[in-house]
XYZ file of C-alpha atoms in Angstrom:
212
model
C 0.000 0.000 0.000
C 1.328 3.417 -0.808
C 1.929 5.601 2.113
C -0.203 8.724 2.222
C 2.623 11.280 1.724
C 4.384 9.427 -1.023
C 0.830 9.682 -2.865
C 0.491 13.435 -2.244
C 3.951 14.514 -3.555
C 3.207 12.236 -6.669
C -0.192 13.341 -7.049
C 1.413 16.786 -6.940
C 3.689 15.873 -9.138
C 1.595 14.211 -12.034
C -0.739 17.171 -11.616
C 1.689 19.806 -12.151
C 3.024 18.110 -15.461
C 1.243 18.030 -18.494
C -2.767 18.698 -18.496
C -4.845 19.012 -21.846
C -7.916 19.044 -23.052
C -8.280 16.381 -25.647
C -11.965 16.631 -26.383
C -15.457 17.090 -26.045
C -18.323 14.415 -27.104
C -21.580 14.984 -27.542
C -22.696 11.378 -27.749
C -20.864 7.929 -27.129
C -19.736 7.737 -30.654
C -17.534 10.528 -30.220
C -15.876 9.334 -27.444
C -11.904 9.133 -27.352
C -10.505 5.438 -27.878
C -10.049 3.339 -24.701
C -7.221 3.571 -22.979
C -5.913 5.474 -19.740
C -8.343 5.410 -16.572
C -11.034 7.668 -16.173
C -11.864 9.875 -13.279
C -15.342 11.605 -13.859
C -16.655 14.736 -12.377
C -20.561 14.913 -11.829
C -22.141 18.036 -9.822
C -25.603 20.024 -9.796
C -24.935 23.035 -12.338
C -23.176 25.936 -10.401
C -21.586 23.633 -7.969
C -18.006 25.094 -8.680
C -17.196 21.792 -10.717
C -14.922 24.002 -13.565
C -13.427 25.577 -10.310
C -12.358 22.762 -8.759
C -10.666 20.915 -11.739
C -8.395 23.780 -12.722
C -7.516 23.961 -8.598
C -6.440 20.270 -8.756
C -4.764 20.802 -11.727
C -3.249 23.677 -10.658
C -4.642 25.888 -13.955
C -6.483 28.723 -13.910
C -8.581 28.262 -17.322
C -8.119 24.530 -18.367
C -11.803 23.903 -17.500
C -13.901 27.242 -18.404
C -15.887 28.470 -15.582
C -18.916 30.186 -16.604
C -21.333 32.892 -14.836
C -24.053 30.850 -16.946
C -25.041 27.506 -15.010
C -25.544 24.419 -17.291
C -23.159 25.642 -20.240
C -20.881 21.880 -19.957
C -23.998 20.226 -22.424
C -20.953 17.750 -23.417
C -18.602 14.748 -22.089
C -15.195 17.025 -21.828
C -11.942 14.813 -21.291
C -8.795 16.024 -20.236
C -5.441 13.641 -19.948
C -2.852 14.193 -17.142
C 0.430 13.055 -17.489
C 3.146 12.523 -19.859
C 2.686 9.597 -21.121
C -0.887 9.880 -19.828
C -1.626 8.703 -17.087
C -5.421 9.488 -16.604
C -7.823 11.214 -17.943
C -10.629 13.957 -15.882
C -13.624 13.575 -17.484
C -16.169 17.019 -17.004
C -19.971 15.321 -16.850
C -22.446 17.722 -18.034
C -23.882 19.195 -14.707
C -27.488 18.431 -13.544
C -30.322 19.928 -12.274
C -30.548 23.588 -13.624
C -34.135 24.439 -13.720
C -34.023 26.594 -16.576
C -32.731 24.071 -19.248
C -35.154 22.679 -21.926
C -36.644 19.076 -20.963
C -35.529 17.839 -24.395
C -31.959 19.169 -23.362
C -31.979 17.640 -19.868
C -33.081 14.249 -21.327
C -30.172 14.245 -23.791
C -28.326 14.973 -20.620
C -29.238 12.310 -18.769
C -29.081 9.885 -21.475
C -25.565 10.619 -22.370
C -24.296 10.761 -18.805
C -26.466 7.057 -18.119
C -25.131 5.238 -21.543
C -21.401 6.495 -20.274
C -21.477 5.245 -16.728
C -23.245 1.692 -17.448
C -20.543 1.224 -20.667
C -17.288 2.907 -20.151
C -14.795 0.172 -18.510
C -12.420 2.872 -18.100
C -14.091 4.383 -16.044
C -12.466 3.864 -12.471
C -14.444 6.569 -10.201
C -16.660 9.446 -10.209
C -16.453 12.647 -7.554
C -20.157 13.532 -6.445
C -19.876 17.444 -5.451
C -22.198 19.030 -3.238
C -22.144 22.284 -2.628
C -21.549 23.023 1.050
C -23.850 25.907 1.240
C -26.850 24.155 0.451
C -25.984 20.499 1.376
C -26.953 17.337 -1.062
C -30.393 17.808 -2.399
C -32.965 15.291 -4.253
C -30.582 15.995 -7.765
C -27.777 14.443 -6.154
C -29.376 11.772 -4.796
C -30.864 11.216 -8.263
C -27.407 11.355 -9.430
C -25.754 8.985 -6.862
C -29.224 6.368 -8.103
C -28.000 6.179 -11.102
C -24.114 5.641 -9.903
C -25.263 2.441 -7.651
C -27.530 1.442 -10.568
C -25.014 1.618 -12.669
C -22.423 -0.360 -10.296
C -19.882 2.623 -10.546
C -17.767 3.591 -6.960
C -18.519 7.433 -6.066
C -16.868 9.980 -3.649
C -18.963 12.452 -2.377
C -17.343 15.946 -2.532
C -17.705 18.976 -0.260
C -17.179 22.265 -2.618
C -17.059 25.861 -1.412
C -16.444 25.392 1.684
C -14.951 27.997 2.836
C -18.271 30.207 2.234
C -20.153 28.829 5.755
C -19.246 28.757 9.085
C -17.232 25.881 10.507
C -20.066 24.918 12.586
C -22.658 25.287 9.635
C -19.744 23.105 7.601
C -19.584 20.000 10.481
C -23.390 19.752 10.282
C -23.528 19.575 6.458
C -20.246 17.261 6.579
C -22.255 14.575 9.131
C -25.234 14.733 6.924
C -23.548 13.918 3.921
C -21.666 11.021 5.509
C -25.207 9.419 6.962
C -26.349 9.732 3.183
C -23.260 8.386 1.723
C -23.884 5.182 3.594
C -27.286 4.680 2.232
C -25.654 4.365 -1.301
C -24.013 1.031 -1.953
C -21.894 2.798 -4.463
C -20.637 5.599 -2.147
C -17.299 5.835 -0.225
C -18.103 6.473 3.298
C -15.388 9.334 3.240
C -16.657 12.839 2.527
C -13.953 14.955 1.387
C -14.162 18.936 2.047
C -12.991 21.121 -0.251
C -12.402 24.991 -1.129
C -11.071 26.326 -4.657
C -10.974 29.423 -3.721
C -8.539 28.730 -0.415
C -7.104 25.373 -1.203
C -8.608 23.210 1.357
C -8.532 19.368 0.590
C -7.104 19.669 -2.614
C -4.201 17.961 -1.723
C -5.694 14.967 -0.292
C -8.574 14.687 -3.546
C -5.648 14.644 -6.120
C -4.259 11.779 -4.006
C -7.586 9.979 -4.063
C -7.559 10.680 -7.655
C -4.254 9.162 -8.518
C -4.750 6.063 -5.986
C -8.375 5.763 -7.831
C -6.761 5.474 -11.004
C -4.695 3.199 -10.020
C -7.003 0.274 -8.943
Protein backbone atom coordinates (compact mmCIF):
# COMPACT_ATOMS: atom_id res chain seq x y z
CA UNK A 1 0.00 0.00 0.00
CA UNK A 2 1.33 3.42 -0.81
CA UNK A 3 1.93 5.60 2.11
CA UNK A 4 -0.20 8.72 2.22
CA UNK A 5 2.62 11.28 1.72
CA UNK A 6 4.38 9.43 -1.02
CA UNK A 7 0.83 9.68 -2.86
CA UNK A 8 0.49 13.44 -2.24
CA UNK A 9 3.95 14.51 -3.55
CA UNK A 10 3.21 12.24 -6.67
CA UNK A 11 -0.19 13.34 -7.05
CA UNK A 12 1.41 16.79 -6.94
CA UNK A 13 3.69 15.87 -9.14
CA UNK A 14 1.60 14.21 -12.03
CA UNK A 15 -0.74 17.17 -11.62
CA UNK A 16 1.69 19.81 -12.15
CA UNK A 17 3.02 18.11 -15.46
CA UNK A 18 1.24 18.03 -18.49
CA UNK A 19 -2.77 18.70 -18.50
CA UNK A 20 -4.84 19.01 -21.85
CA UNK A 21 -7.92 19.04 -23.05
CA UNK A 22 -8.28 16.38 -25.65
CA UNK A 23 -11.97 16.63 -26.38
CA UNK A 24 -15.46 17.09 -26.05
CA UNK A 25 -18.32 14.42 -27.10
CA UNK A 26 -21.58 14.98 -27.54
CA UNK A 27 -22.70 11.38 -27.75
CA UNK A 28 -20.86 7.93 -27.13
CA UNK A 29 -19.74 7.74 -30.65
CA UNK A 30 -17.53 10.53 -30.22
CA UNK A 31 -15.88 9.33 -27.44
CA UNK A 32 -11.90 9.13 -27.35
CA UNK A 33 -10.50 5.44 -27.88
CA UNK A 34 -10.05 3.34 -24.70
CA UNK A 35 -7.22 3.57 -22.98
CA UNK A 36 -5.91 5.47 -19.74
CA UNK A 37 -8.34 5.41 -16.57
CA UNK A 38 -11.03 7.67 -16.17
CA UNK A 39 -11.86 9.88 -13.28
CA UNK A 40 -15.34 11.60 -13.86
CA UNK A 41 -16.66 14.74 -12.38
CA UNK A 42 -20.56 14.91 -11.83
CA UNK A 43 -22.14 18.04 -9.82
CA UNK A 44 -25.60 20.02 -9.80
CA UNK A 45 -24.94 23.04 -12.34
CA UNK A 46 -23.18 25.94 -10.40
CA UNK A 47 -21.59 23.63 -7.97
CA UNK A 48 -18.01 25.09 -8.68
CA UNK A 49 -17.20 21.79 -10.72
CA UNK A 50 -14.92 24.00 -13.56
CA UNK A 51 -13.43 25.58 -10.31
CA UNK A 52 -12.36 22.76 -8.76
CA UNK A 53 -10.67 20.92 -11.74
CA UNK A 54 -8.39 23.78 -12.72
CA UNK A 55 -7.52 23.96 -8.60
CA UNK A 56 -6.44 20.27 -8.76
CA UNK A 57 -4.76 20.80 -11.73
CA UNK A 58 -3.25 23.68 -10.66
CA UNK A 59 -4.64 25.89 -13.96
CA UNK A 60 -6.48 28.72 -13.91
CA UNK A 61 -8.58 28.26 -17.32
CA UNK A 62 -8.12 24.53 -18.37
CA UNK A 63 -11.80 23.90 -17.50
CA UNK A 64 -13.90 27.24 -18.40
CA UNK A 65 -15.89 28.47 -15.58
CA UNK A 66 -18.92 30.19 -16.60
CA UNK A 67 -21.33 32.89 -14.84
CA UNK A 68 -24.05 30.85 -16.95
CA UNK A 69 -25.04 27.51 -15.01
CA UNK A 70 -25.54 24.42 -17.29
CA UNK A 71 -23.16 25.64 -20.24
CA UNK A 72 -20.88 21.88 -19.96
CA UNK A 73 -24.00 20.23 -22.42
CA UNK A 74 -20.95 17.75 -23.42
CA UNK A 75 -18.60 14.75 -22.09
CA UNK A 76 -15.19 17.02 -21.83
CA UNK A 77 -11.94 14.81 -21.29
CA UNK A 78 -8.79 16.02 -20.24
CA UNK A 79 -5.44 13.64 -19.95
CA UNK A 80 -2.85 14.19 -17.14
CA UNK A 81 0.43 13.05 -17.49
CA UNK A 82 3.15 12.52 -19.86
CA UNK A 83 2.69 9.60 -21.12
CA UNK A 84 -0.89 9.88 -19.83
CA UNK A 85 -1.63 8.70 -17.09
CA UNK A 86 -5.42 9.49 -16.60
CA UNK A 87 -7.82 11.21 -17.94
CA UNK A 88 -10.63 13.96 -15.88
CA UNK A 89 -13.62 13.58 -17.48
CA UNK A 90 -16.17 17.02 -17.00
CA UNK A 91 -19.97 15.32 -16.85
CA UNK A 92 -22.45 17.72 -18.03
CA UNK A 93 -23.88 19.20 -14.71
CA UNK A 94 -27.49 18.43 -13.54
CA UNK A 95 -30.32 19.93 -12.27
CA UNK A 96 -30.55 23.59 -13.62
CA UNK A 97 -34.14 24.44 -13.72
CA UNK A 98 -34.02 26.59 -16.58
CA UNK A 99 -32.73 24.07 -19.25
CA UNK A 100 -35.15 22.68 -21.93
CA UNK A 101 -36.64 19.08 -20.96
CA UNK A 102 -35.53 17.84 -24.39
CA UNK A 103 -31.96 19.17 -23.36
CA UNK A 104 -31.98 17.64 -19.87
CA UNK A 105 -33.08 14.25 -21.33
CA UNK A 106 -30.17 14.25 -23.79
CA UNK A 107 -28.33 14.97 -20.62
CA UNK A 108 -29.24 12.31 -18.77
CA UNK A 109 -29.08 9.89 -21.48
CA UNK A 110 -25.57 10.62 -22.37
CA UNK A 111 -24.30 10.76 -18.81
CA UNK A 112 -26.47 7.06 -18.12
CA UNK A 113 -25.13 5.24 -21.54
CA UNK A 114 -21.40 6.50 -20.27
CA UNK A 115 -21.48 5.25 -16.73
CA UNK A 116 -23.24 1.69 -17.45
CA UNK A 117 -20.54 1.22 -20.67
CA UNK A 118 -17.29 2.91 -20.15
CA UNK A 119 -14.79 0.17 -18.51
CA UNK A 120 -12.42 2.87 -18.10
CA UNK A 121 -14.09 4.38 -16.04
CA UNK A 122 -12.47 3.86 -12.47
CA UNK A 123 -14.44 6.57 -10.20
CA UNK A 124 -16.66 9.45 -10.21
CA UNK A 125 -16.45 12.65 -7.55
CA UNK A 126 -20.16 13.53 -6.44
CA UNK A 127 -19.88 17.44 -5.45
CA UNK A 128 -22.20 19.03 -3.24
CA UNK A 129 -22.14 22.28 -2.63
CA UNK A 130 -21.55 23.02 1.05
CA UNK A 131 -23.85 25.91 1.24
CA UNK A 132 -26.85 24.15 0.45
CA UNK A 133 -25.98 20.50 1.38
CA UNK A 134 -26.95 17.34 -1.06
CA UNK A 135 -30.39 17.81 -2.40
CA UNK A 136 -32.97 15.29 -4.25
CA UNK A 137 -30.58 15.99 -7.77
CA UNK A 138 -27.78 14.44 -6.15
CA UNK A 139 -29.38 11.77 -4.80
CA UNK A 140 -30.86 11.22 -8.26
CA UNK A 141 -27.41 11.36 -9.43
CA UNK A 142 -25.75 8.99 -6.86
CA UNK A 143 -29.22 6.37 -8.10
CA UNK A 144 -28.00 6.18 -11.10
CA UNK A 145 -24.11 5.64 -9.90
CA UNK A 146 -25.26 2.44 -7.65
CA UNK A 147 -27.53 1.44 -10.57
CA UNK A 148 -25.01 1.62 -12.67
CA UNK A 149 -22.42 -0.36 -10.30
CA UNK A 150 -19.88 2.62 -10.55
CA UNK A 151 -17.77 3.59 -6.96
CA UNK A 152 -18.52 7.43 -6.07
CA UNK A 153 -16.87 9.98 -3.65
CA UNK A 154 -18.96 12.45 -2.38
CA UNK A 155 -17.34 15.95 -2.53
CA UNK A 156 -17.71 18.98 -0.26
CA UNK A 157 -17.18 22.27 -2.62
CA UNK A 158 -17.06 25.86 -1.41
CA UNK A 159 -16.44 25.39 1.68
CA UNK A 160 -14.95 28.00 2.84
CA UNK A 161 -18.27 30.21 2.23
CA UNK A 162 -20.15 28.83 5.76
CA UNK A 163 -19.25 28.76 9.08
CA UNK A 164 -17.23 25.88 10.51
CA UNK A 165 -20.07 24.92 12.59
CA UNK A 166 -22.66 25.29 9.64
CA UNK A 167 -19.74 23.11 7.60
CA UNK A 168 -19.58 20.00 10.48
CA UNK A 169 -23.39 19.75 10.28
CA UNK A 170 -23.53 19.57 6.46
CA UNK A 171 -20.25 17.26 6.58
CA UNK A 172 -22.25 14.57 9.13
CA UNK A 173 -25.23 14.73 6.92
CA UNK A 174 -23.55 13.92 3.92
CA UNK A 175 -21.67 11.02 5.51
CA UNK A 176 -25.21 9.42 6.96
CA UNK A 177 -26.35 9.73 3.18
CA UNK A 178 -23.26 8.39 1.72
CA UNK A 179 -23.88 5.18 3.59
CA UNK A 180 -27.29 4.68 2.23
CA UNK A 181 -25.65 4.37 -1.30
CA UNK A 182 -24.01 1.03 -1.95
CA UNK A 183 -21.89 2.80 -4.46
CA UNK A 184 -20.64 5.60 -2.15
CA UNK A 185 -17.30 5.84 -0.22
CA UNK A 186 -18.10 6.47 3.30
CA UNK A 187 -15.39 9.33 3.24
CA UNK A 188 -16.66 12.84 2.53
CA UNK A 189 -13.95 14.95 1.39
CA UNK A 190 -14.16 18.94 2.05
CA UNK A 191 -12.99 21.12 -0.25
CA UNK A 192 -12.40 24.99 -1.13
CA UNK A 193 -11.07 26.33 -4.66
CA UNK A 194 -10.97 29.42 -3.72
CA UNK A 195 -8.54 28.73 -0.41
CA UNK A 196 -7.10 25.37 -1.20
CA UNK A 197 -8.61 23.21 1.36
CA UNK A 198 -8.53 19.37 0.59
CA UNK A 199 -7.10 19.67 -2.61
CA UNK A 200 -4.20 17.96 -1.72
CA UNK A 201 -5.69 14.97 -0.29
CA UNK A 202 -8.57 14.69 -3.55
CA UNK A 203 -5.65 14.64 -6.12
CA UNK A 204 -4.26 11.78 -4.01
CA UNK A 205 -7.59 9.98 -4.06
CA UNK A 206 -7.56 10.68 -7.65
CA UNK A 207 -4.25 9.16 -8.52
CA UNK A 208 -4.75 6.06 -5.99
CA UNK A 209 -8.37 5.76 -7.83
CA UNK A 210 -6.76 5.47 -11.00
CA UNK A 211 -4.69 3.20 -10.02
CA UNK A 212 -7.00 0.27 -8.94
Amino acid sequence: MTDPVDLVEQARKLFAGRVEFLLSAPSLKFLPDPGPPEIAFAGRSNVGKSSLLNALTGRKSIARTSVTPGRTQELNFFEVGSPTTLRLVDMPGYGFAKAPLKVVDAWKRLVRDYLRGRVELKRTLVLIDSRHGVKDVDRDMMKMLDEAAVGYRLVLTKADKIKASELEAVLAATQIEARKHPAAFPVVHVTSSEKGMGIEELRAAVLEDASI
